[in-house]
CSV table of C-alpha atoms and ligand atoms in Angstrom, one decimal:
chain,number,residue,atom,x,y,z
E,168,MET,CA,111.5,71.5,-74.3
E,169,ASN,CA,112.4,74.9,-75.7
E,170,GLN,CA,116.0,75.3,-76.7
E,171,GLN,CA,117.8,77.1,-73.8
E,172,THR,CA,119.4,80.3,-75.0
E,173,VAL,CA,121.3,83.3,-73.9
E,174,THR,CA,120.1,86.6,-75.3
E,175,ILE,CA,122.7,89.1,-76.4
E,176,THR,CA,121.8,92.7,-77.0
E,177,ASP,CA,124.0,95.1,-78.9
E,178,ASN,CA,123.3,98.3,-76.9
E,179,ARG,CA,124.6,100.4,-79.8
E,180,THR,CA,121.9,99.2,-82.2
E,181,GLY,CA,119.3,97.6,-80.0
E,182,LYS,CA,119.6,94.4,-82.1
E,183,THR,CA,119.3,91.2,-80.2
E,184,MET,CA,120.0,87.5,-80.9
E,185,ASN,CA,119.4,84.3,-79.0
E,186,CYS,CA,122.5,82.1,-78.8
E,187,PRO,CA,121.8,78.4,-78.1
E,188,ILE,CA,123.2,76.9,-74.9
E,189,LYS,CA,124.7,73.5,-75.5
E,190,THR,CA,125.1,71.0,-72.7
E,191,GLY,CA,127.5,68.1,-72.6
E,192,THR,CA,127.5,65.0,-70.4
E,193,GLU,CA,129.6,66.7,-67.7
E,194,GLY,CA,131.0,70.1,-66.9
E,195,ALA,CA,130.0,73.6,-67.9
E,196,SER,CA,127.6,74.2,-70.7
E,197,VAL,CA,128.6,76.4,-73.6
E,198,ILE,CA,127.1,79.3,-75.5
E,199,ASP,CA,127.1,78.5,-79.2
E,200,GLY,CA,128.1,81.8,-80.6
E,201,GLN,CA,128.9,80.7,-84.2
E,202,ALA,CA,126.1,82.9,-85.6
E,203,LEU,CA,127.2,86.0,-83.7
E,204,TYR,CA,129.0,87.7,-86.5
E,205,LYS,CA,126.3,86.9,-89.0
E,206,GLU,CA,123.6,88.2,-86.7
E,207,LEU,CA,125.3,91.1,-84.9
E,208,GLY,CA,128.5,91.7,-86.8
E,209,LEU,CA,130.5,90.9,-83.7
E,210,PHE,CA,133.4,88.5,-82.8
E,211,THR,CA,134.3,87.4,-79.3
E,212,LEU,CA,137.7,88.3,-77.9
E,213,ASP,CA,139.4,85.6,-75.8
E,214,PRO,CA,143.1,85.5,-76.6
E,215,ALA,CA,144.1,82.9,-74.0
E,216,PHE,CA,140.9,80.9,-74.4
E,217,LEU,CA,139.9,81.7,-70.8
E,218,THR,CA,136.3,81.0,-71.6
E,219,THR,CA,136.3,79.5,-75.1
E,220,ALA,CA,135.6,75.8,-75.8
E,221,SER,CA,137.4,75.2,-79.1
E,222,CYS,CA,135.6,71.9,-79.9
E,223,GLU,CA,133.3,69.1,-78.8
E,224,SER,CA,135.2,66.0,-77.5
E,225,LYS,CA,134.4,62.6,-76.0
E,226,ILE,CA,137.9,61.8,-74.9
E,227,THR,CA,138.9,63.5,-71.6
E,228,PHE,CA,137.0,65.4,-69.0
E,229,ILE,CA,138.4,67.7,-66.3
E,230,ASP,CA,136.5,69.3,-63.4
E,231,GLY,CA,139.1,71.8,-62.3
E,232,GLU,CA,137.1,73.0,-59.3
E,233,LYS,CA,136.7,69.4,-57.8
E,234,GLY,CA,140.1,68.1,-59.1
E,235,ILE,CA,138.6,65.4,-61.3
E,236,LEU,CA,140.2,63.9,-64.4
E,237,LEU,CA,138.5,61.2,-66.5
E,238,TYR,CA,139.7,59.4,-69.6
E,239,ARG,CA,136.7,58.2,-71.6
E,240,GLY,CA,134.8,58.4,-68.3
E,241,TYR,CA,137.2,56.4,-66.2
E,242,PRO,CA,138.8,58.2,-63.2
E,243,ILE,CA,142.5,58.7,-63.5
E,244,GLU,CA,143.1,57.2,-60.0
E,245,GLN,CA,141.6,53.8,-61.2
E,246,LEU,CA,143.6,53.8,-64.4
E,247,ALA,CA,146.8,54.6,-62.6
E,248,GLU,CA,146.2,51.8,-60.1
E,249,HIS,CA,145.0,49.0,-62.4
E,250,SER,CA,145.7,49.8,-66.0
E,251,SER,CA,148.8,49.8,-68.3
E,252,TYR,CA,149.9,52.5,-70.7
E,253,PRO,CA,149.1,50.4,-73.8
E,254,GLU,CA,145.6,49.7,-72.4
E,255,VAL,CA,145.1,53.5,-71.8
E,256,CYS,CA,146.3,54.1,-75.4
E,257,TYR,CA,143.6,51.8,-76.6
E,258,LEU,CA,141.0,53.4,-74.4
E,259,LEU,CA,141.9,56.9,-75.6
E,260,LEU,CA,142.0,55.9,-79.2
E,261,TYR,CA,139.0,53.7,-79.5
E,262,GLY,CA,136.7,54.8,-76.6
E,263,GLU,CA,136.4,51.5,-74.7
E,264,LEU,CA,138.6,49.3,-72.6
E,265,PRO,CA,139.8,46.4,-74.7
E,266,THR,CA,139.0,42.8,-74.2
E,267,SER,CA,142.0,40.6,-73.7
E,268,ASP,CA,142.0,39.6,-77.4
E,269,GLN,CA,141.8,43.2,-78.5
E,270,MET,CA,144.6,44.1,-76.2
E,271,GLU,CA,146.8,41.3,-77.5
E,272,ASP,CA,146.1,42.4,-81.1
E,273,PHE,CA,146.8,46.0,-80.3
E,274,LYS,CA,150.1,45.2,-78.5
E,275,HIS,CA,151.1,43.0,-81.4
E,276,THR,CA,150.3,45.7,-84.0
E,277,VAL,CA,152.2,48.4,-82.0
E,278,CYS,CA,155.2,46.1,-81.7
E,279,GLN,CA,155.4,45.8,-85.5
E,280,HIS,CA,156.1,49.5,-85.8
E,281,THR,CA,158.7,50.2,-83.1
E,282,LEU,CA,161.7,50.4,-85.5
E,283,LEU,CA,162.7,53.6,-87.2
E,284,HIS,CA,163.7,53.9,-90.8
E,285,GLU,CA,167.5,53.9,-90.9
E,286,GLY,CA,167.4,57.1,-92.9
E,287,LEU,CA,165.7,58.8,-90.0
E,288,VAL,CA,168.3,57.4,-87.6
E,289,ASN,CA,171.0,59.0,-89.7
E,290,PHE,CA,169.0,62.3,-89.5
E,291,TYR,CA,170.1,62.5,-85.8
E,292,LYS,CA,173.7,63.1,-86.8
E,293,GLY,CA,172.9,66.6,-88.1
E,294,PHE,CA,172.2,67.8,-84.5
E,295,ARG,CA,174.8,69.5,-82.4
E,296,HIS,CA,176.1,67.3,-79.5
E,297,ASP,CA,174.6,69.7,-77.0
E,298,ALA,CA,171.2,70.3,-78.7
E,299,HIS,CA,168.2,70.4,-76.3
E,300,PRO,CA,166.4,67.0,-76.6
E,301,MET,CA,163.1,68.8,-77.2
E,302,ALA,CA,164.7,70.6,-80.2
E,303,MET,CA,165.7,67.2,-81.6
E,304,LEU,CA,162.2,65.7,-80.8
E,305,VAL,CA,160.5,68.5,-82.7
E,306,GLY,CA,162.8,67.9,-85.7
E,307,VAL,CA,162.7,64.1,-85.7
E,308,VAL,CA,159.0,63.8,-85.4
E,309,GLY,CA,158.5,66.5,-88.1
E,310,ALA,CA,160.9,64.5,-90.3
E,311,LEU,CA,158.9,61.3,-89.6
E,312,SER,CA,156.1,62.7,-91.8
E,313,GLY,CA,158.6,62.5,-94.7
E,314,TYR,CA,158.8,58.8,-94.3
E,315,TYR,CA,155.1,58.0,-94.4
E,316,PRO,CA,153.5,59.7,-97.4
E,317,ASP,CA,151.3,56.6,-97.7
E,318,ALA,CA,149.0,57.7,-94.9
E,319,MET,CA,148.2,61.2,-96.0
E,320,ASP,CA,144.4,60.9,-96.6
E,321,ILE,CA,142.8,62.1,-93.4
E,322,SER,CA,139.3,61.1,-94.6
E,323,ASN,CA,140.5,57.4,-94.7
E,324,PRO,CA,140.1,55.9,-91.2
E,325,GLU,CA,142.7,53.2,-92.0
E,326,HIS,CA,145.3,55.9,-92.8
E,327,CYS,CA,144.5,57.7,-89.5
E,328,ASN,CA,144.7,54.5,-87.5
E,329,LYS,CA,148.0,53.6,-89.1
E,330,SER,CA,149.5,57.0,-88.2
E,331,ALA,CA,148.3,56.6,-84.6
E,332,ILE,CA,149.9,53.2,-84.2
E,333,ARG,CA,153.1,54.3,-85.8
E,334,LEU,CA,153.4,57.3,-83.6
E,335,ILE,CA,152.7,55.4,-80.3
E,336,ALA,CA,155.1,52.6,-81.4
E,337,LYS,CA,158.0,54.9,-82.5
E,338,MET,CA,158.0,57.6,-79.9
E,339,PRO,CA,159.9,55.6,-77.2
E,340,THR,CA,162.5,54.6,-79.9
E,341,ILE,CA,162.8,58.2,-81.1
E,342,ALA,CA,163.1,59.5,-77.5
E,343,ALA,CA,165.7,56.8,-76.4
E,344,ASN,CA,167.8,57.5,-79.5
E,345,ILE,CA,167.9,61.2,-78.6
E,346,HIS,CA,169.2,60.3,-75.2
E,347,LYS,CA,171.8,57.9,-76.6
E,348,TYR,CA,172.9,60.3,-79.2
E,349,LEU,CA,173.4,63.1,-76.7
E,350,ILE,CA,175.5,60.9,-74.3
E,351,GLY,CA,177.4,59.3,-77.2
E,352,GLN,CA,176.3,55.7,-76.6
E,353,ALA,CA,175.1,53.2,-79.2
E,354,TYR,CA,171.4,53.2,-80.1
E,355,VAL,CA,169.6,50.2,-78.5
E,356,TYR,CA,167.1,48.7,-80.9
E,357,PRO,CA,163.6,47.9,-79.7
E,358,ARG,CA,162.6,44.5,-78.4
E,359,ASN,CA,159.2,43.3,-79.3
E,360,ASP,CA,159.2,40.4,-76.7
E,361,ILE,CA,158.8,42.6,-73.7
E,362,SER,CA,156.3,45.2,-72.5
E,363,TYR,CA,156.1,48.7,-73.9
E,364,VAL,CA,157.6,50.3,-70.8
E,365,SER,CA,160.3,47.6,-70.3
E,366,ASN,CA,161.3,48.1,-73.9
E,367,PHE,CA,161.4,51.9,-73.4
E,368,MET,CA,163.6,51.4,-70.3
E,369,GLN,CA,166.0,49.1,-72.0
E,370,MET,CA,166.3,51.4,-75.1
E,371,MET,CA,167.1,54.3,-72.7
E,372,PHE,CA,169.5,52.5,-70.3
E,373,ALA,CA,170.9,49.3,-71.8
E,374,VAL,CA,174.4,49.2,-73.3
E,375,PRO,CA,175.6,46.6,-75.8
E,376,SER,CA,178.3,45.2,-73.5
E,377,GLU,CA,176.1,44.3,-70.6
E,378,THR,CA,172.8,42.5,-69.9
E,379,TYR,CA,170.2,45.0,-68.9
E,380,GLN,CA,168.7,44.4,-65.4
E,381,PHE,CA,165.0,45.3,-65.4
E,382,ASN,CA,163.6,46.8,-62.2
E,383,GLU,CA,159.9,46.2,-61.8
E,384,ILE,CA,159.4,49.1,-59.3
E,385,ALA,CA,161.1,51.5,-61.7
E,386,ASN,CA,159.1,50.1,-64.6
E,387,ARG,CA,155.8,50.5,-62.8
E,388,ALA,CA,156.6,54.1,-61.8
E,389,LEU,CA,157.3,55.0,-65.4
E,390,GLU,CA,154.2,53.2,-66.5
E,391,VAL,CA,152.0,55.3,-64.1
E,392,MET,CA,153.8,58.4,-65.3
E,393,LEU,CA,152.9,57.6,-68.9
E,394,ILE,CA,149.3,56.9,-67.9
E,395,LEU,CA,149.0,60.2,-66.0
E,396,HIS,CA,150.4,62.3,-68.8
E,397,ALA,CA,148.5,60.5,-71.6
E,398,ASP,CA,145.9,63.2,-72.3
E,399,HIS,CA,144.6,66.4,-70.8
E,400,GLU,CA,141.8,67.6,-73.1
E,401,GLN,CA,142.3,70.9,-75.0
E,402,ASN,CA,145.6,72.1,-73.4
E,403,ALA,CA,148.0,74.3,-75.4
E,404,SER,CA,149.9,71.5,-77.2
E,405,THR,CA,146.8,69.5,-78.0
E,406,SER,CA,145.0,72.6,-79.3
E,407,THR,CA,148.1,73.2,-81.5
E,408,VAL,CA,147.9,69.7,-82.9
E,409,ARG,CA,144.2,70.1,-83.6
E,410,LEU,CA,144.6,73.6,-85.3
E,411,ALA,CA,147.5,72.3,-87.4
E,412,GLY,CA,145.5,69.2,-88.2
E,413,SER,CA,142.4,71.2,-89.3
E,414,SER,CA,144.4,72.2,-92.4
E,415,GLN,CA,144.7,68.5,-93.3
E,416,ALA,CA,148.5,68.5,-92.8
E,417,HIS,CA,150.4,65.3,-92.2
E,418,PRO,CA,149.6,64.1,-88.6
E,419,PHE,CA,153.3,63.8,-87.7
E,420,SER,CA,154.0,67.4,-88.6
E,421,CYS,CA,150.9,68.4,-86.6
E,422,VAL,CA,152.3,66.4,-83.6
E,423,ALA,CA,155.7,68.1,-84.1
E,424,GLY,CA,153.8,71.4,-83.6
E,425,GLY,CA,152.4,70.0,-80.4
E,426,ILE,CA,155.8,69.0,-79.2
E,427,ALA,CA,157.1,72.5,-79.8
E,428,THR,CA,154.3,73.9,-77.7
E,429,LEU,CA,154.9,71.4,-74.9
E,430,TRP,CA,158.5,72.5,-74.6
E,431,GLY,CA,157.8,75.8,-72.9
E,432,PRO,CA,158.1,76.2,-69.1
E,433,ALA,CA,154.5,77.2,-68.7
E,434,HIS,CA,153.5,73.8,-70.1
E,435,GLY,CA,155.5,70.5,-70.2
E,436,GLY,CA,158.9,72.2,-69.6
E,437,ALA,CA,157.8,72.8,-66.0
E,438,ASN,CA,159.0,69.4,-64.8
E,439,GLU,CA,162.6,70.2,-65.7
E,440,ALA,CA,162.2,73.7,-64.2
E,441,VAL,CA,160.9,72.3,-60.9
E,442,ILE,CA,164.0,70.3,-60.4
E,443,ARG,CA,166.3,73.2,-61.3
E,444,LEU,CA,164.3,75.3,-58.7
E,445,LEU,CA,164.5,72.7,-56.0
E,446,GLN,CA,168.2,72.3,-56.6
E,447,GLU,CA,168.6,76.1,-56.3
E,448,ILE,CA,166.6,76.3,-53.1
E,449,LYS,CA,168.8,73.4,-51.8
E,450,THR,CA,167.5,73.3,-48.2
E,451,PRO,CA,164.1,74.0,-46.4
E,452,LYS,CA,165.7,76.9,-44.6
E,453,ASN,CA,165.9,78.9,-47.9
E,454,ILE,CA,162.2,78.4,-48.7
E,455,PRO,CA,160.8,81.6,-47.1
E,456,GLU,CA,163.1,83.8,-49.2
E,457,TYR,CA,162.0,82.0,-52.4
E,458,ILE,CA,158.3,82.3,-51.4
E,459,ARG,CA,158.8,86.0,-51.1
E,460,ARG,CA,160.3,86.1,-54.6
E,461,PHE,CA,157.4,84.0,-56.0
E,462,LYS,CA,154.9,86.5,-54.7
E,463,ASP,CA,156.9,89.6,-55.9
E,464,LYS,CA,155.4,91.0,-59.1
E,465,ASN,CA,158.7,92.6,-59.9
E,466,ASP,CA,160.5,89.3,-59.8
E,467,PRO,CA,159.8,87.0,-62.8
E,468,MET,CA,160.5,83.9,-60.6
E,469,LYS,CA,157.4,81.6,-60.3
E,470,LEU,CA,156.9,78.6,-58.1
E,471,MET,CA,157.2,76.1,-60.9
E,472,GLY,CA,154.9,73.1,-60.7
E,473,PHE,CA,152.2,75.2,-59.0
E,474,GLY,CA,149.1,76.7,-60.6
E,475,HIS,CA,147.0,75.6,-63.5
E,476,ARG,CA,144.6,77.2,-65.9
E,477,VAL,CA,141.9,74.6,-65.2
E,478,TYR,CA,142.6,73.1,-61.8
E,479,LYS,CA,141.7,75.4,-58.9
E,480,ASN,CA,142.1,72.5,-56.6
E,481,TYR,CA,144.8,69.8,-56.1
E,482,ASP,CA,145.7,68.4,-59.5
E,483,PRO,CA,144.5,64.7,-59.2
E,484,ARG,CA,147.6,63.6,-61.1
E,485,ALA,CA,149.9,65.4,-58.6
E,486,LYS,CA,148.3,63.5,-55.7
E,487,ILE,CA,149.1,60.2,-57.3
E,488,ILE,CA,152.6,61.2,-58.3
E,489,ARG,CA,153.4,62.5,-54.8
E,490,LYS,CA,152.6,59.1,-53.4
E,491,ILE,CA,154.6,57.2,-56.1
E,492,CYS,CA,157.5,59.6,-55.5
E,493,HIS,CA,157.5,58.9,-51.8
E,494,ASN,CA,157.5,55.1,-52.4
E,495,LEU,CA,160.0,55.1,-55.3
E,496,LEU,CA,162.6,57.1,-53.4
E,497,GLN,CA,162.4,54.7,-50.5
E,498,GLU,CA,162.5,51.6,-52.7
E,499,LEU,CA,165.3,52.7,-54.9
E,500,GLY,CA,167.3,54.4,-52.1
E,501,THR,CA,168.5,57.2,-54.5
E,502,GLN,CA,170.2,60.4,-53.5
E,503,ASP,CA,167.1,62.4,-54.2
E,504,GLN,CA,165.5,62.2,-50.8
E,505,PRO,CA,166.7,65.7,-49.7
E,506,LEU,CA,165.2,67.3,-52.8
E,507,PHE,CA,161.9,65.5,-52.0
E,508,GLU,CA,162.0,66.9,-48.5
E,509,VAL,CA,162.5,70.4,-50.0
E,510,ALA,CA,159.5,69.8,-52.3
E,511,LEU,CA,157.3,68.6,-49.4
E,512,GLU,CA,158.2,71.6,-47.3
E,513,LEU,CA,157.8,74.0,-50.1
E,514,GLU,CA,154.3,72.6,-50.9
E,515,LYS,CA,153.3,72.8,-47.2
E,516,ILE,CA,154.4,76.4,-46.9
E,517,ALA,CA,152.9,77.5,-50.2
E,518,LEU,CA,149.5,75.8,-49.4
E,519,SER,CA,149.3,77.8,-46.2
E,520,ASP,CA,150.3,81.1,-47.7
E,521,ASP,CA,147.5,83.6,-48.4
E,522,TYR,CA,148.9,84.5,-51.8
E,523,PHE,CA,148.6,80.9,-53.0
E,524,ILE,CA,145.3,80.3,-51.2
E,525,GLU,CA,143.6,83.4,-52.6
E,526,ARG,CA,144.7,82.5,-56.2
E,527,LYS,CA,143.9,78.8,-55.7
E,528,LEU,CA,147.4,77.7,-56.7
E,529,TYR,CA,148.0,74.1,-56.0
E,530,PRO,CA,150.7,71.6,-57.1
E,531,ASN,CA,150.2,70.5,-60.6
E,532,VAL,CA,151.4,67.3,-62.4
E,533,ASP,CA,154.9,68.7,-62.8
E,534,PHE,CA,155.6,69.4,-59.2
E,535,TYR,CA,156.6,65.9,-58.2
E,536,SER,CA,157.0,64.2,-61.6
E,537,GLY,CA,160.6,65.5,-62.1
E,538,LEU,CA,161.6,63.8,-58.9
E,539,ILE,CA,160.4,60.5,-60.2
E,540,LEU,CA,162.1,60.9,-63.5
E,541,LYS,CA,165.3,61.9,-61.8
E,542,ALA,CA,165.1,58.9,-59.5
E,543,LEU,CA,164.7,56.7,-62.6
E,544,GLY,CA,168.0,58.0,-63.9
E,545,ILE,CA,166.5,60.2,-66.6
E,546,PRO,CA,168.6,63.3,-67.2
E,547,LEU,CA,166.9,66.7,-66.5
E,548,ASN,CA,166.8,67.9,-70.1
E,549,MET,CA,165.0,64.6,-71.2
E,550,PHE,CA,162.1,65.2,-68.8
E,551,THR,CA,159.8,67.0,-71.2
E,552,VAL,CA,160.7,64.4,-73.9
E,553,ILE,CA,159.2,61.7,-71.6
E,554,PHE,CA,156.1,63.8,-71.2
E,555,ALA,CA,155.9,64.1,-75.0
E,556,VAL,CA,156.2,60.3,-75.4
E,557,ALA,CA,153.2,59.9,-72.9
E,558,ARG,CA,151.2,62.7,-74.5
E,559,SER,CA,151.6,61.4,-78.1
E,560,VAL,CA,148.6,59.2,-77.7
E,561,GLY,CA,146.5,62.1,-76.5
E,562,TRP,CA,147.6,64.2,-79.4
E,563,ILE,CA,146.9,61.6,-82.0
E,564,ALA,CA,143.6,60.5,-80.3
E,565,GLN,CA,142.4,64.1,-80.4
E,566,TRP,CA,143.6,64.5,-83.9
E,567,MET,CA,141.7,61.3,-84.9
E,568,GLU,CA,138.5,62.6,-83.3
E,569,MET,CA,138.9,65.8,-85.2
E,570,THR,CA,139.3,63.9,-88.5
E,571,GLU,CA,136.1,61.9,-87.8
E,572,ASP,CA,134.1,65.1,-87.6
E,573,ALA,CA,132.0,65.3,-90.8
E,574,ASN,CA,131.8,69.1,-90.4
E,575,LEU,CA,135.6,69.6,-90.1
E,576,LYS,CA,136.6,73.1,-91.1
E,577,ILE,CA,140.0,74.7,-91.0
E,578,GLY,CA,140.5,76.5,-87.6
E,579,ARG,CA,140.7,80.2,-88.3
E,580,PRO,CA,140.5,82.6,-85.3
E,581,ARG,CA,139.7,86.3,-85.9
E,582,GLN,CA,141.1,89.3,-84.3
E,583,LEU,CA,140.5,92.8,-82.9
E,584,TYR,CA,142.5,95.0,-85.2
E,585,ILE,CA,144.2,97.8,-83.4
E,586,GLY,CA,146.8,98.9,-86.0
E,587,ASN,CA,146.8,101.9,-88.3
E,588,LYS,CA,143.8,102.8,-90.4
E,589,ARG,CA,144.2,102.8,-94.2
E,590,ARG,CA,147.0,105.2,-95.3
E,591,ASP,CA,148.9,106.0,-98.5
E,592,TYR,CA,152.4,104.8,-99.2
E,593,VAL,CA,155.0,107.5,-98.8
E,594,PRO,CA,158.0,107.4,-101.1
E,595,VAL,CA,161.3,107.0,-99.2
E,596,ALA,CA,162.6,110.5,-100.1
E,597,LYS,CA,159.5,112.1,-98.4
E,598,ARG,CA,159.6,110.1,-95.1
C,810,LIG,N1,153.9,81.1,-58.9
C,810,LIG,C1,153.5,82.3,-58.4
C,810,LIG,N2,152.4,82.9,-58.8
C,810,LIG,C2,151.6,82.3,-59.7
C,810,LIG,C3,151.9,81.0,-60.2
C,810,LIG,C4,153.1,80.4,-59.7
C,810,LIG,N3,153.4,79.2,-60.1
C,810,LIG,N4,151.0,80.6,-61.0
C,810,LIG,C5,150.1,81.6,-61.1
C,810,LIG,N5,150.5,82.6,-60.3
C,810,LIG,C6,149.7,83.9,-60.1
C,810,LIG,C7,149.8,84.8,-61.3
C,810,LIG,O1,150.9,85.7,-61.2
C,810,LIG,C8,148.5,85.5,-61.2
C,810,LIG,O2,148.6,86.5,-60.1
C,810,LIG,P1,147.8,87.9,-60.2
C,810,LIG,O3,146.3,87.5,-60.2
C,810,LIG,O4,148.2,88.6,-59.0
C,810,LIG,O5,148.2,88.5,-61.5
C,810,LIG,C9,147.5,84.5,-60.7
C,810,LIG,O6,148.4,83.5,-59.9
C,810,LIG,C10,146.8,83.8,-61.8
C,810,LIG,O7,147.8,83.2,-62.7
C,810,LIG,P2,147.7,83.2,-64.2
C,810,LIG,O8,149.1,83.4,-64.8
C,810,LIG,O9,146.7,84.2,-64.7
C,810,LIG,O10,147.2,81.8,-64.5
C,810,LIG,P3,147.2,81.0,-65.9
C,810,LIG,O11,146.0,80.1,-65.9
C,810,LIG,O12,147.3,82.0,-67.1
C,810,LIG,O13,148.6,80.2,-65.9
C,810,LIG,C11,150.1,78.5,-65.4
C,810,LIG,C12,148.7,78.9,-65.5
C,810,LIG,C13,150.2,77.0,-65.3
C,810,LIG,C14,150.8,78.9,-66.7
C,810,LIG,C15,150.8,79.3,-64.2
C,810,LIG,O14,150.1,78.9,-63.0
C,810,LIG,C16,152.3,79.0,-64.1
C,810,LIG,O15,153.1,79.6,-64.8
C,810,LIG,N6,152.7,78.0,-63.3
C,810,LIG,C17,154.1,77.6,-63.2
C,810,LIG,C18,154.5,76.8,-64.4
C,810,LIG,C19,153.9,75.4,-64.3
C,810,LIG,O16,154.0,74.7,-63.3
C,810,LIG,N7,153.4,74.9,-65.5
C,810,LIG,C20,152.9,73.5,-65.6
C,810,LIG,C21,151.4,73.5,-65.8
C,810,LIG,S1,150.7,71.9,-65.6
C,810,LIG,C22,151.4,70.9,-66.8
C,810,LIG,C23,151.2,71.3,-68.2
C,810,LIG,O17,150.4,72.1,-68.6
C,810,LIG,O18,151.9,70.8,-69.0
């Protein structure tokens, strides 16, 4: 069969070129425009990547129109129901679900790397007592690269795998230590005899003077949250990790860049912003006034947890989270039911409002996730840190995939220059 192409004609010169169309296993095909500059002397302009695929990937697939999310082909709904976070980590990293032996080996290997170098633990003391946990996370994960100069060769798969394992193992310890540091409690060291999620919980909430009581319902809720946030193809933070990684920098410093990107309210910071918004709205009777503000172009306020660059339908993760949230609040009997009621009513009103309908704005993963984290006793400013713990496997899996590309080149976008043309320097006395 002939190669399918798109013909581009430069109307200024009449020159044409045929760009190949590449088709993947699912989703939209792409125009391969890599030869565009060579053939026509043109770049494409797409600052927010609205129509630009930045790489080929086998890891995660999203159909934003239909609300589908697959990790390595497996639907997120099935993984959320049947899988565990470590199993999802294995799947994302190595492409297949593990056998039970492979799973045991993987869990054992991860357990061997949960401790932090004590030098890194001391590093925490340099932060202010009121530092934002995400500021600390960016710093500590960046600093982690200083402790592992032995795994710098990105062309060596063993080095890459070691970095992946270290990151997945240490992220809960790093995150829990941030929480403990900020509330002035003793760090709780990791336990290798319990599950990944139970260990994370006990590092977050145990105190040396008492025996920690595990709660299976809470553990499962956190496990599902980690699964749902584990990867999301080429989002802003993952693209940051890949771009930084394309220069062959240390993987942990690349991940620190991803964490910095995740922090913003347009990305992972939205889970924290949603709760602040729900607390501000307070009661369903105030919703209409807020809806008016969300729609007002002169008012910067947005309905946090709504809208998505890719999903023009209900985010499949939000559907799962909404259900868990409902069950969790009932099971734990927390004080958060009124906030959940506000969220449900807000969703209902927004989904029947023309502004949101026309723009295809639906709840995203962050709309209900904050309520779950709050019910688990996690403080608001730690929400995005939990997201980062979950997403670390996605970042490192995408980074590993990139390092395996035999044609890896440094990422280097071009620009449309709109500044001054060449001009001569004017001595200060003549300005
Ligand atoms: N509230 C009110 N209006 C909105 C919202 C919202 N949450 N989201 C989008 N719009 C409007 C936007 O003003 C624009 O209107 P118009 O066409 O009249 O100019 C239209 O909808 C299209 O929005 P956009 O800003 O062009 O869409 P985008 O793809 O650039 O941005 C987004 C996507 C997620 C940044 C945005 O929807 C948003 O800021 N949402 C709130 C923050 C949020 O929940 N972020 C979490 C995203 S999911 C998790 C993650 O990525 O980590």
